[in-house]
Amino acid sequence: MTAALVDSLRRPGRLIAVELRPPRSGLSAAEGMDSWIDLNHSIRHLALKDIFVFLTDDAVGSREEENLGHLAANVGSDVPLSRLVPFLTCKHTIEHCLLYADRAHSLGFEALTVVGGDVSTGPPRCVPHSYMLRQRIRERQPGLSLGGWANPHRDSSEQVEYIGSDDFSAEFYLTQIVSHHSADRVEAFLEECDRRDVSTPGIFGVFYYWSAQPGTLARLGEFFPVPAEELTRE
């Protein structure tokens, strides 16, 4: 059975999804509860409007509370799990990752996004590349639809060859952050997909910049390409 996300991606028309972050680790009990309540309201509001919600796993190198545990315990039975897609990075032990996939499947989740995780900070990856973990999960839980990762800012030929290979082991992919300032890279990426007849559906990441403060843009630039000069002019 194909996940609702994959079915939606394959249909004509626009699909909008939202990526949210769990509360960071180390908060006091009161702070953590307040953060989870706020997050839960957002998840429910979006999912009940049929918007797909992705929940990160230690995004940008910061420790976060586990996404799966919260979703299972607090979201509520009226929220369709088909609209919720947790991230899983390789920055855990292999035993944890495989058990995580088992839990996700047993709880009723249809899809996981499995990515490598930032190698410059935090614990090491359990495998060098995320496709290796997806292969292990697929052997164990073939009913889960798995998502991967692509970066349109890198060489389009290499990226599309990667997502088009059998080893990629994913039914969909997310991309690095792009914007109208990198439209040429997106166009080159999609043209290469057409040229190679790669039809794996993808979701292109965009970021809402609240301000053009140099310090904020420099910090964000540590994690994805930021068009700082263009944003400052705008």
Coordinates of C-alpha atoms in Angstrom, one line a residue:
M1 CA 0.0 0.0 0.0
T2 CA 1.4 3.4 -1.0
A3 CA 1.5 6.2 1.5
A4 CA -1.0 9.0 1.1
L5 CA 2.0 11.4 0.8
V6 CA 3.4 9.6 -2.2
D7 CA -0.1 9.3 -3.8
S8 CA -0.6 13.0 -3.4
L9 CA 2.9 13.8 -4.9
R10 CA 2.1 11.8 -8.0
R11 CA -1.1 13.6 -8.7
P12 CA -1.1 16.8 -10.9
G13 CA -1.2 20.1 -9.0
R14 CA 0.5 21.8 -6.1
L15 CA 1.2 20.2 -2.8
I16 CA 2.3 22.2 0.2
A17 CA 3.8 20.6 3.3
V18 CA 5.2 22.1 6.5
E19 CA 8.3 21.1 8.4
L20 CA 8.2 21.7 12.2
R21 CA 10.8 21.1 14.9
P22 CA 10.2 19.4 18.2
P23 CA 11.2 21.2 21.4
R24 CA 15.0 21.2 22.0
S25 CA 16.3 18.8 24.6
G26 CA 17.2 20.1 28.1
L27 CA 14.1 22.2 28.7
S28 CA 12.6 22.2 32.2
A29 CA 9.4 20.1 32.6
A30 CA 7.2 23.2 32.4
E31 CA 9.0 24.7 29.4
G32 CA 8.9 21.3 27.6
M33 CA 5.2 20.9 28.3
D34 CA 4.4 24.4 27.0
S35 CA 6.5 23.8 23.9
W36 CA 4.8 20.4 23.2
I37 CA 1.4 22.0 23.7
D38 CA 2.1 24.7 21.2
L39 CA 3.6 22.3 18.7
N40 CA 0.6 20.0 19.1
H41 CA -1.8 22.8 18.3
S42 CA 0.1 23.5 15.1
I43 CA 0.3 19.8 14.1
R44 CA -3.4 19.3 14.6
H45 CA -4.4 22.6 12.9
L46 CA -2.3 21.6 9.8
A47 CA -3.0 17.9 9.6
L48 CA -6.8 18.3 10.0
K49 CA -6.6 20.6 7.0
D50 CA -5.0 17.8 5.0
I51 CA -1.6 19.5 5.0
F52 CA 1.3 17.1 5.4
V53 CA 3.5 17.8 8.4
F54 CA 7.2 16.7 8.7
L55 CA 8.8 16.6 12.1
T56 CA 12.6 17.0 12.3
D57 CA 15.1 14.8 14.1
D58 CA 17.9 17.0 15.7
A59 CA 17.7 19.6 12.9
V60 CA 20.8 21.9 12.3
G61 CA 22.8 19.9 14.8
S62 CA 20.6 20.8 17.9
R63 CA 19.4 18.0 20.1
E64 CA 15.6 17.7 20.1
E65 CA 13.0 15.7 21.9
E66 CA 12.1 12.5 20.0
N67 CA 9.4 13.3 17.4
L68 CA 7.9 9.8 17.3
G69 CA 7.2 9.5 21.0
H70 CA 5.4 12.8 21.0
L71 CA 3.3 12.1 18.0
A72 CA 2.3 8.7 19.3
A73 CA 1.4 9.9 22.8
N74 CA -0.1 13.4 22.3
V75 CA -1.5 14.1 18.9
G76 CA -4.9 12.5 19.3
S77 CA -6.8 9.8 17.4
D78 CA -8.7 12.3 15.3
V79 CA -5.5 13.4 13.5
P80 CA -4.7 11.1 10.6
L81 CA -1.2 9.7 10.9
S82 CA -1.1 9.5 7.1
R83 CA -0.5 13.3 7.2
L84 CA 2.4 13.1 9.6
V85 CA 5.9 12.2 8.4
P86 CA 8.7 12.0 10.9
F87 CA 12.3 12.5 10.0
L88 CA 14.9 10.0 11.1
T89 CA 18.6 10.7 10.8
C90 CA 21.5 8.3 10.8
K91 CA 22.9 10.0 13.9
H92 CA 21.7 7.3 16.2
T93 CA 22.8 3.7 16.7
I94 CA 21.7 1.3 14.1
E95 CA 19.7 -0.6 16.7
H96 CA 17.8 2.6 17.6
C97 CA 17.1 3.4 13.9
L98 CA 15.7 0.0 13.1
L99 CA 13.6 -0.1 16.3
Y100 CA 12.3 3.4 15.4
A101 CA 11.1 2.1 12.1
D102 CA 9.5 -0.8 13.7
R103 CA 7.7 1.5 16.1
A104 CA 6.6 3.9 13.4
H105 CA 5.1 1.0 11.4
S106 CA 3.3 -0.5 14.4
L107 CA 1.9 2.8 15.4
G108 CA 0.4 3.3 11.9
F109 CA 2.6 5.8 10.3
E110 CA 2.8 5.4 6.5
A111 CA 6.1 7.2 5.7
L112 CA 9.5 8.2 7.1
T113 CA 12.0 10.6 5.7
V114 CA 15.4 9.1 6.3
V115 CA 18.4 11.4 5.9
G116 CA 22.1 11.4 6.9
G117 CA 22.3 14.2 9.4
D118 CA 25.0 16.9 9.8
V119 CA 28.4 15.2 10.1
S120 CA 30.1 18.3 11.5
T121 CA 28.4 18.2 14.8
G122 CA 26.9 15.7 17.3
P123 CA 27.3 11.9 17.3
P124 CA 28.6 10.0 14.3
R125 CA 26.3 8.4 11.8
C126 CA 25.6 4.7 12.2
V127 CA 26.1 4.3 8.4
P128 CA 28.1 6.5 6.0
H129 CA 25.1 7.4 3.8
S130 CA 21.3 7.5 4.4
Y131 CA 20.5 5.2 1.5
M132 CA 22.2 2.4 3.5
L133 CA 19.9 2.9 6.4
R134 CA 16.9 3.1 4.1
Q135 CA 17.9 -0.3 2.6
R136 CA 18.0 -1.8 6.1
I137 CA 14.6 -0.4 7.0
R138 CA 13.1 -1.5 3.7
E139 CA 14.2 -5.1 4.3
R140 CA 12.6 -5.0 7.8
Q141 CA 9.5 -2.8 7.2
P142 CA 8.6 -3.0 3.4
G143 CA 5.2 -1.4 4.2
L144 CA 6.8 2.0 5.0
S145 CA 7.2 4.5 2.3
L146 CA 10.7 6.1 2.6
G147 CA 11.9 9.5 1.7
G148 CA 15.4 10.6 0.9
W149 CA 17.3 13.8 0.2
A150 CA 18.7 15.8 -2.8
N151 CA 20.5 19.0 -3.2
P152 CA 19.8 21.1 -6.3
H153 CA 22.7 23.4 -5.4
R154 CA 25.1 20.6 -6.2
D155 CA 25.9 19.1 -9.6
S156 CA 22.5 18.2 -11.1
S157 CA 23.8 15.2 -13.0
E158 CA 25.2 13.6 -9.9
Q159 CA 22.2 14.4 -7.8
V160 CA 19.7 13.1 -10.3
E161 CA 21.8 10.0 -11.0
Y162 CA 21.7 9.3 -7.2
I163 CA 17.9 9.7 -6.8
G164 CA 17.3 7.7 -10.0
S165 CA 19.4 4.7 -8.9
D166 CA 17.9 1.5 -7.3
D167 CA 20.2 2.0 -4.4
F168 CA 18.4 5.3 -3.4
S169 CA 15.7 3.1 -1.9
A170 CA 13.1 5.9 -1.6
E171 CA 9.6 6.6 -3.0
F172 CA 10.1 10.4 -2.6
Y173 CA 12.7 13.0 -1.7
L174 CA 13.0 16.4 0.0
T175 CA 15.5 19.0 -1.1
Q176 CA 17.9 21.5 0.3
I177 CA 16.4 25.0 0.8
V178 CA 15.9 26.8 -2.4
S179 CA 14.4 30.2 -3.3
H180 CA 13.5 32.4 -6.3
H181 CA 17.2 33.4 -6.2
S182 CA 18.2 29.8 -7.0
A183 CA 15.5 29.2 -9.6
D184 CA 18.1 28.4 -12.2
R185 CA 19.4 25.5 -10.0
V186 CA 15.9 24.1 -9.6
E187 CA 15.3 24.4 -13.3
A188 CA 18.6 22.6 -14.1
F189 CA 17.7 19.9 -11.6
L190 CA 14.3 19.3 -13.1
E191 CA 15.6 19.3 -16.6
E192 CA 18.1 16.6 -15.7
C193 CA 15.3 14.6 -14.2
D194 CA 13.4 14.8 -17.5
R195 CA 16.5 14.0 -19.5
R196 CA 17.2 10.9 -17.4
D197 CA 13.5 10.0 -17.1
V198 CA 13.6 10.1 -13.3
S199 CA 10.0 10.3 -12.1
T200 CA 10.6 10.0 -8.3
P201 CA 8.5 12.8 -6.8
G202 CA 10.1 15.5 -4.7
I203 CA 9.3 18.3 -2.3
F204 CA 11.4 21.4 -2.7
G205 CA 12.3 23.1 0.6
V206 CA 11.7 26.8 1.1
F207 CA 12.5 29.0 4.1
Y208 CA 10.6 32.1 5.4
Y209 CA 13.2 34.7 6.3
W210 CA 11.8 36.9 9.1
S211 CA 14.6 39.4 8.7
A212 CA 17.8 40.2 6.8
Q213 CA 20.0 40.8 9.9
P214 CA 23.5 39.8 9.0
G215 CA 24.0 37.7 12.2
T216 CA 20.9 35.7 11.5
L217 CA 21.7 35.1 7.9
A218 CA 25.3 34.1 8.7
R219 CA 24.0 31.6 11.2
L220 CA 21.5 30.1 8.7
G221 CA 24.3 30.0 6.1
E222 CA 26.1 27.4 8.2
F223 CA 23.3 24.9 7.3
F224 CA 22.1 25.8 3.8
P225 CA 22.9 28.3 1.0
V226 CA 21.5 31.8 2.0
P227 CA 21.3 34.5 -0.7
A228 CA 22.3 37.2 1.9
E229 CA 23.0 40.0 -0.5
E230 CA 19.8 39.6 -2.4
L231 CA 17.7 39.3 0.8
T232 CA 19.3 42.4 2.2
R233 CA 18.5 44.4 -1.0
E234 CA 14.9 43.1 -0.8

